[in-house]
Tab-separated table of C-alpha atoms in Angstrom:
chain	number	residue	atom	x	y	z
A	1	MET	CA	45.494	46.904	-19.138
A	2	ARG	CA	47.905	44.565	-17.340
A	3	ALA	CA	46.335	45.527	-14.007
A	4	PHE	CA	42.848	44.972	-15.458
A	5	VAL	CA	43.423	41.354	-16.513
A	6	PRO	CA	44.177	39.960	-13.009
A	7	ALA	CA	41.203	41.868	-11.654
A	8	LEU	CA	38.963	40.338	-14.334
A	9	VAL	CA	40.267	36.819	-13.556
A	10	LEU	CA	39.502	37.304	-9.862
A	11	ALA	CA	36.005	38.544	-10.666
A	12	LEU	CA	35.274	35.513	-12.864
A	13	ALA	CA	36.603	33.160	-10.170
A	14	ALA	CA	34.310	34.778	-7.625
A	15	LEU	CA	31.337	34.209	-9.910
A	16	CYS	CA	32.251	30.532	-10.303
A	17	VAL	CA	32.296	29.841	-6.564
A	18	ALA	CA	29.354	32.046	-5.625
A	19	ALA	CA	26.378	30.348	-3.996
A	20	PRO	CA	23.863	29.068	-6.553
A	21	ALA	CA	20.571	30.889	-6.917
A	22	SER	CA	18.828	27.804	-5.597
A	23	ALA	CA	19.707	24.466	-4.069
A	24	GLN	CA	17.659	21.314	-4.279
A	25	ARG	CA	17.669	18.277	-1.977
A	26	ILE	CA	15.638	15.142	-2.739
A	27	GLN	CA	15.168	12.532	-0.042
A	28	THR	CA	13.099	9.327	0.072
A	29	ILE	CA	11.035	9.664	3.229
A	30	ALA	CA	8.934	6.489	2.990
A	31	ARG	CA	8.255	3.448	0.824
A	32	VAL	CA	5.117	1.445	0.189
A	33	ILE	CA	5.350	-2.055	-1.312
A	34	ALA	CA	2.096	-3.637	-2.496
A	35	THR	CA	1.356	-7.088	-3.913
A	36	SER	CA	-1.702	-8.015	-5.929
A	37	ASP	CA	-3.599	-11.091	-7.133
A	38	VAL	CA	-1.313	-13.540	-5.345
A	39	ASP	CA	-4.351	-15.762	-4.696
A	40	GLY	CA	-2.492	-18.057	-2.304
A	41	ARG	CA	-0.159	-19.407	-5.003
A	42	PHE	CA	2.908	-19.852	-2.830
A	43	ALA	CA	3.323	-23.596	-3.309
A	44	ARG	CA	2.146	-26.306	-5.684
A	45	PRO	CA	1.421	-29.929	-4.854
A	46	VAL	CA	3.762	-32.571	-6.278
A	47	CYS	CA	4.374	-36.265	-5.823
A	48	ASP	CA	8.063	-36.809	-6.444
A	49	ARG	CA	10.572	-38.722	-4.289
A	50	GLY	CA	8.740	-37.973	-1.102
A	51	ASP	CA	8.120	-34.277	-1.848
A	52	ALA	CA	4.533	-33.116	-1.440
A	53	LEU	CA	5.010	-29.380	-2.049
A	54	ARG	CA	7.351	-27.178	-4.044
A	55	PRO	CA	7.570	-23.372	-4.338
A	56	SER	CA	5.339	-21.953	-7.034
A	57	ASP	CA	6.756	-19.901	-9.893
A	58	HIS	CA	4.054	-17.330	-9.137
A	59	ALA	CA	5.750	-16.557	-5.819
A	60	ALA	CA	9.115	-15.527	-7.262
A	61	PHE	CA	8.600	-11.936	-6.070
A	62	THR	CA	8.710	-13.067	-2.422
A	63	TYR	CA	12.510	-13.303	-2.404
A	64	ALA	CA	12.867	-9.574	-3.102
A	65	LEU	CA	9.902	-8.797	-0.863
A	66	ARG	CA	11.474	-10.434	2.166
A	67	ARG	CA	14.747	-8.526	1.701
A	68	ALA	CA	13.023	-5.191	1.178
A	69	ALA	CA	10.765	-5.612	4.204
A	70	ARG	CA	13.776	-5.881	6.508
A	71	HIS	CA	15.309	-2.589	5.407
A	72	PRO	CA	15.864	-0.098	8.257
A	73	ASP	CA	13.375	2.370	6.751
A	74	GLN	CA	10.504	-0.003	7.666
A	75	PRO	CA	8.531	0.106	4.388
A	76	MET	CA	4.778	-0.357	4.491
A	77	VAL	CA	4.294	-3.816	2.942
A	78	VAL	CA	0.651	-4.530	2.102
A	79	ASP	CA	-1.382	-6.935	-0.005
A	80	MET	CA	-4.365	-5.787	-2.021
A	81	GLY	CA	-6.597	-8.699	-1.021
A	82	GLY	CA	-6.777	-12.430	-1.580
A	83	LEU	CA	-3.209	-13.104	-0.466
A	84	LEU	CA	-4.061	-16.547	0.938
A	85	THR	CA	-7.007	-17.685	-1.175
A	86	PRO	CA	-8.418	-19.301	-3.366
A	87	HIS	CA	-5.464	-21.614	-4.181
A	88	GLY	CA	-6.103	-25.154	-2.931
A	89	VAL	CA	-2.847	-25.558	-0.991
A	90	ALA	CA	-3.409	-22.303	0.904
A	91	ARG	CA	-7.029	-23.218	1.605
A	92	TYR	CA	-5.969	-26.579	2.987
A	93	ALA	CA	-3.397	-24.846	5.204
A	94	ALA	CA	-6.057	-22.386	6.402
A	95	ALA	CA	-8.225	-25.276	7.511
A	96	GLU	CA	-5.480	-27.459	9.007
A	97	ARG	CA	-2.607	-25.153	10.020
A	98	PRO	CA	-3.712	-21.505	10.064
A	99	SER	CA	-0.817	-20.546	12.328
A	100	SER	CA	1.659	-21.694	9.665
A	101	LEU	CA	0.072	-19.390	7.107
A	102	ALA	CA	0.230	-16.491	9.537
A	103	VAL	CA	3.901	-17.158	10.301
A	104	MET	CA	4.671	-17.201	6.569
A	105	VAL	CA	2.941	-13.831	6.091
A	106	GLN	CA	4.886	-12.399	9.018
A	107	ASP	CA	8.206	-13.758	7.732
A	108	LEU	CA	7.594	-12.210	4.322
A	109	GLY	CA	7.330	-8.818	5.989
A	110	TYR	CA	3.667	-7.974	5.437
A	111	ARG	CA	2.352	-5.354	7.828
A	112	ALA	CA	-1.304	-5.217	6.717
A	113	LEU	CA	-3.597	-7.082	4.338
A	114	GLY	CA	-6.557	-5.795	2.396
A	115	PHE	CA	-9.762	-7.828	2.610
A	116	GLY	CA	-10.620	-8.783	-0.952
A	117	LEU	CA	-13.468	-10.462	-2.777
A	118	ASN	CA	-11.739	-13.865	-2.649
A	119	ASP	CA	-11.361	-13.496	1.111
A	120	LEU	CA	-15.078	-12.859	1.444
A	121	ALA	CA	-15.800	-15.885	-0.756
A	122	ALA	CA	-13.419	-18.260	1.049
A	123	PRO	CA	-14.646	-20.969	3.462
A	124	ARG	CA	-15.494	-18.867	6.497
A	125	ARG	CA	-14.125	-21.005	9.358
A	126	GLY	CA	-10.629	-21.379	7.900
A	127	MET	CA	-10.509	-17.693	6.978
A	128	LEU	CA	-11.536	-16.645	10.481
A	129	ASP	CA	-8.811	-18.810	12.005
A	130	VAL	CA	-6.164	-17.264	9.717
A	131	ILE	CA	-7.336	-13.697	10.435
A	132	ARG	CA	-7.179	-14.456	14.163
A	133	GLU	CA	-3.618	-15.799	13.882
A	134	LEU	CA	-2.561	-12.757	11.843
A	135	ARG	CA	-4.124	-10.402	14.376
A	136	GLU	CA	-2.200	-12.054	17.208
A	137	ARG	CA	0.995	-11.254	15.273
A	138	GLY	CA	0.059	-7.617	14.773
A	139	ILE	CA	-0.942	-7.954	11.113
A	140	PRO	CA	-4.453	-6.569	10.560
A	141	MET	CA	-6.754	-7.550	7.721
A	142	ILE	CA	-8.620	-4.408	6.715
A	143	ALA	CA	-12.171	-4.018	5.382
A	144	SER	CA	-12.831	-0.326	5.943
A	145	ASN	CA	-16.321	-0.198	4.430
A	146	LEU	CA	-17.620	-3.547	5.758
A	147	ARG	CA	-20.369	-3.740	8.375
A	148	CYS	CA	-21.710	-6.972	9.839
A	149	GLY	CA	-25.018	-8.057	11.207
A	150	GLU	CA	-25.453	-10.746	13.823
A	151	GLU	CA	-24.891	-13.606	11.381
A	152	ALA	CA	-21.418	-12.312	10.444
A	153	ALA	CA	-20.476	-10.690	13.743
A	154	GLU	CA	-17.419	-12.883	14.290
A	155	LEU	CA	-15.944	-11.748	10.967
A	156	CYS	CA	-16.127	-8.057	11.864
A	157	GLU	CA	-14.796	-8.736	15.349
A	158	LEU	CA	-11.539	-9.971	13.803
A	159	LEU	CA	-11.251	-7.555	10.869
A	160	VAL	CA	-10.532	-3.834	11.000
A	161	ASP	CA	-13.991	-2.913	9.727
A	162	ALA	CA	-16.053	0.245	9.217
A	163	SER	CA	-16.676	0.620	12.944
A	164	ASP	CA	-13.002	0.480	13.928
A	165	GLY	CA	-11.565	3.577	12.268
A	166	PRO	CA	-8.305	3.614	10.276
A	167	SER	CA	-5.549	1.047	10.755
A	168	MET	CA	-2.593	3.075	12.084
A	169	HIS	CA	1.090	2.238	11.487
A	170	VAL	CA	4.517	3.888	11.592
A	171	VAL	CA	6.521	3.989	8.354
A	172	ASN	CA	10.075	5.265	8.686
A	173	GLY	CA	9.034	7.240	11.740
A	174	ARG	CA	5.933	8.729	10.082
A	175	PRO	CA	2.396	7.960	11.330
A	176	THR	CA	0.561	6.301	8.453
A	177	ALA	CA	-3.031	5.122	8.053
A	178	VAL	CA	-4.057	2.216	5.817
A	179	LEU	CA	-7.610	1.849	4.504
A	180	SER	CA	-9.175	-0.756	2.215
A	181	VAL	CA	-12.532	-0.634	0.432
A	182	LEU	CA	-14.478	-3.171	-1.632
A	183	ARG	CA	-17.219	-2.536	-4.204
A	184	PRO	CA	-20.619	-2.128	-2.469
A	185	ASN	CA	-22.169	-5.082	-4.339
A	186	ALA	CA	-19.471	-7.549	-3.235
A	187	GLY	CA	-22.007	-9.575	-1.268
A	188	ALA	CA	-23.923	-10.367	-4.451
A	189	LEU	CA	-20.808	-11.917	-6.016
A	190	VAL	CA	-20.224	-14.675	-3.437
A	191	ALA	CA	-22.173	-17.678	-2.174
A	192	PRO	CA	-25.267	-16.766	-0.119
A	193	ASP	CA	-23.872	-18.226	3.103
A	194	ARG	CA	-20.748	-16.021	2.770
A	195	ALA	CA	-22.810	-12.911	2.055
A	196	ARG	CA	-25.253	-13.416	4.882
A	197	GLY	CA	-25.040	-10.599	7.434
A	198	VAL	CA	-22.546	-8.396	5.544
A	199	GLU	CA	-23.021	-5.030	3.848
A	200	PHE	CA	-20.675	-2.396	2.460
A	201	ASP	CA	-20.716	1.375	2.903
A	202	ASP	CA	-20.121	3.733	-0.010
A	203	PRO	CA	-16.356	3.629	-0.798
A	204	LYS	CA	-15.935	7.363	-1.398
A	205	GLU	CA	-17.746	8.355	1.783
A	206	THR	CA	-15.755	5.756	3.719
A	207	LEU	CA	-12.419	7.076	2.441
A	208	GLN	CA	-13.368	10.665	3.261
A	209	ARG	CA	-14.607	9.816	6.756
A	210	LEU	CA	-11.645	7.652	7.720
A	211	THR	CA	-9.104	10.029	6.193
A	212	ARG	CA	-10.492	12.807	8.385
A	213	ILE	CA	-10.219	10.575	11.449
A	214	ALA	CA	-6.701	9.500	10.468
A	215	ARG	CA	-5.576	13.127	10.176
A	216	GLN	CA	-7.061	13.853	13.581
A	217	GLN	CA	-5.043	10.941	14.952
A	218	GLY	CA	-1.850	12.433	13.539
A	219	ALA	CA	-1.438	10.522	10.281
A	220	GLU	CA	1.022	12.165	7.890
A	221	MET	CA	0.147	9.751	5.087
A	222	VAL	CA	-3.096	7.957	4.252
A	223	ILE	CA	-2.909	4.931	1.942
A	224	ALA	CA	-6.089	3.407	0.519
A	225	ILE	CA	-6.473	0.021	-1.184
A	226	VAL	CA	-9.254	0.247	-3.758
A	227	ASP	CA	-11.158	-2.512	-5.545
A	228	ALA	CA	-10.343	-2.261	-9.292
A	229	GLN	CA	-13.996	-3.020	-10.161
A	230	ILE	CA	-15.452	-0.266	-8.045
A	231	GLU	CA	-18.467	1.446	-9.630
A	232	GLY	CA	-17.345	4.084	-12.123
A	233	GLY	CA	-13.740	2.906	-11.945
A	234	PRO	CA	-10.787	3.983	-9.787
A	235	ILE	CA	-9.835	6.947	-11.995
A	236	ALA	CA	-13.303	8.450	-11.580
A	237	LEU	CA	-13.064	7.897	-7.822
A	238	ALA	CA	-9.670	9.619	-7.677
A	239	THR	CA	-11.042	12.533	-9.718
A	240	GLU	CA	-13.967	12.962	-7.333
A	241	LEU	CA	-11.706	12.773	-4.275
A	242	ALA	CA	-9.291	15.343	-5.725
A	243	GLY	CA	-11.722	18.163	-5.026
A	244	GLU	CA	-12.539	17.049	-1.494
A	245	ARG	CA	-11.004	18.336	1.714
A	246	HIS	CA	-10.379	14.875	3.176
A	247	SER	CA	-8.857	12.440	0.685
A	248	PRO	CA	-6.057	9.850	0.919
A	249	ASN	CA	-2.561	10.586	-0.375
A	250	LEU	CA	-2.310	7.330	-2.299
A	251	LEU	CA	-4.856	5.037	-3.960
A	252	LEU	CA	-3.575	1.536	-4.711
A	253	VAL	CA	-5.672	-0.266	-7.310
A	254	SER	CA	-5.557	-4.047	-7.304
A	255	GLY	CA	-4.522	-6.066	-10.334
A	256	ASP	CA	-4.492	-3.283	-12.940
A	257	ASP	CA	-1.408	-3.241	-15.161
A	258	ASP	CA	-2.758	-0.276	-17.127
A	259	ILE	CA	-2.757	2.116	-14.165
A	260	LEU	CA	0.870	2.238	-13.141
A	261	PHE	CA	0.661	6.009	-12.801
A	262	ALA	CA	-2.637	7.365	-14.063
A	263	ARG	CA	-2.196	10.843	-12.594
A	264	PRO	CA	0.786	13.219	-12.245
A	265	SER	CA	2.834	12.530	-9.124
A	266	THR	CA	2.068	15.961	-7.655
A	267	VAL	CA	-1.720	15.547	-7.895
A	268	ARG	CA	-3.610	14.176	-4.896
A	269	PRO	CA	-4.589	11.496	-4.529
A	270	VAL	CA	-1.864	9.672	-6.429
A	271	LEU	CA	-3.262	6.625	-8.249
A	272	VAL	CA	-1.071	3.540	-8.707
A	273	GLY	CA	-2.052	0.216	-10.241
A	274	THR	CA	-0.438	-2.879	-8.795
A	275	PRO	CA	0.418	-5.528	-11.419
A	276	SER	CA	-1.235	-8.923	-11.194
A	277	GLN	CA	0.784	-11.640	-9.405
A	278	ASP	CA	3.595	-9.193	-8.727
A	279	ALA	CA	4.517	-6.209	-6.571
A	280	VAL	CA	4.950	-2.490	-7.030
A	281	GLU	CA	7.138	-0.206	-4.934
A	282	VAL	CA	6.050	3.394	-4.375
A	283	ARG	CA	8.692	5.823	-3.137
A	284	ILE	CA	7.589	9.014	-1.416
A	285	ARG	CA	10.238	11.663	-1.917
A	286	SER	CA	10.561	15.050	-0.256
A	287	GLU	CA	12.026	17.710	-2.538
A	288	THR	CA	13.312	20.766	-0.655
A	289	THR	CA	14.376	23.865	-2.599
A	290	THR	CA	16.151	26.830	-1.043
A	291	GLY	CA	17.468	29.891	-2.826
A	292	ARG	CA	18.227	33.566	-2.851
A	293	PRO	CA	15.810	35.683	-4.872
A	294	GLY	CA	18.256	38.504	-5.486
A	295	GLY	CA	21.491	36.577	-5.911
A	296	ALA	CA	24.196	35.431	-3.528
A	297	ARG	CA	24.188	38.602	-1.414
A	298	SER	CA	20.435	38.659	-0.818
A	299	PRO	CA	18.879	37.126	2.310
A	300	PRO	CA	17.893	33.466	1.770
A	301	ARG	CA	14.218	32.889	1.131
A	302	ALA	CA	12.116	30.329	2.969
A	303	SER	CA	12.502	26.732	1.845
A	304	THR	CA	9.766	25.184	-0.257
A	305	ARG	CA	8.993	21.482	0.038
A	306	THR	CA	7.245	19.289	-2.502
A	307	THR	CA	6.325	15.648	-1.975
A	308	ARG	CA	6.665	13.462	-5.071
A	309	TRP	CA	5.614	9.845	-5.563
A	310	THR	CA	7.304	7.420	-7.954
A	311	SER	CA	6.491	3.767	-8.587
A	312	THR	CA	8.537	0.822	-9.783
A	313	ARG	CA	7.176	-2.527	-10.893
A	314	TRP	CA	8.866	-5.682	-9.626
A	315	TRP	CA	9.083	-8.185	-12.471
A	316	SER	CA	8.817	-11.659	-10.993
């Protein structure tokens, strides 16, 4: 019995230090930060002791945005549309100093902007000048399902439109495509002179076509900005895309507080609503599990990898 006790202690100790049946490693491989419904509200006009402008309370999120954009992992910072319009101060700057607006966007860390309904409705000359200045700084404005006739040709020449293919970027070393689609009837919702010469392809068909092209070009992730008022709603669109061969990994829906995570994080495409006048951060995590099916002495099995998406709202 005395000889048995030490042997039992040694056996228990061996069990305690034996390799676990499985090991799990979770790593954030990329981040996407999206802002929504900013509407150009970065500054407000004042008349006080020589001051003409002061920072707007609506732009409080920009302090965190600027810090996050400079992180070594190079997050994909995008706006859902209407970043610089229709607020009066931003419109005045677009007409008088478009380069200053573009420098501000660059300093905040934005890497791409969606083309929204307010952008389409904005005074065309000032908007064209801003888009040109942004393009010179490597910041595309994206309208993936927009096509232009002769009367609007200059607009499509500056935008990443339906004829250009996906907008390609690198996020933490990973090739990433960014798409942006508006509702097909957007032209009917703006002044006639803004709508002249523009038309919009079907959003679902556009996302499928450009996702296929993006994959062919080596994209590991495809991010799509989707108009919240798209026909049938964004949840219906995501449901239809789920059964298709070519669909984006992530659908970002503008200005919808109710859709923070409308679908489980393992279902594709993931659907995230960006809160109005604020930002949301989406973390893409790789979960790698390794193990031994027959215990510590069995040969290790192949690793399995799952990609999970989590979102966090930035309260400004």
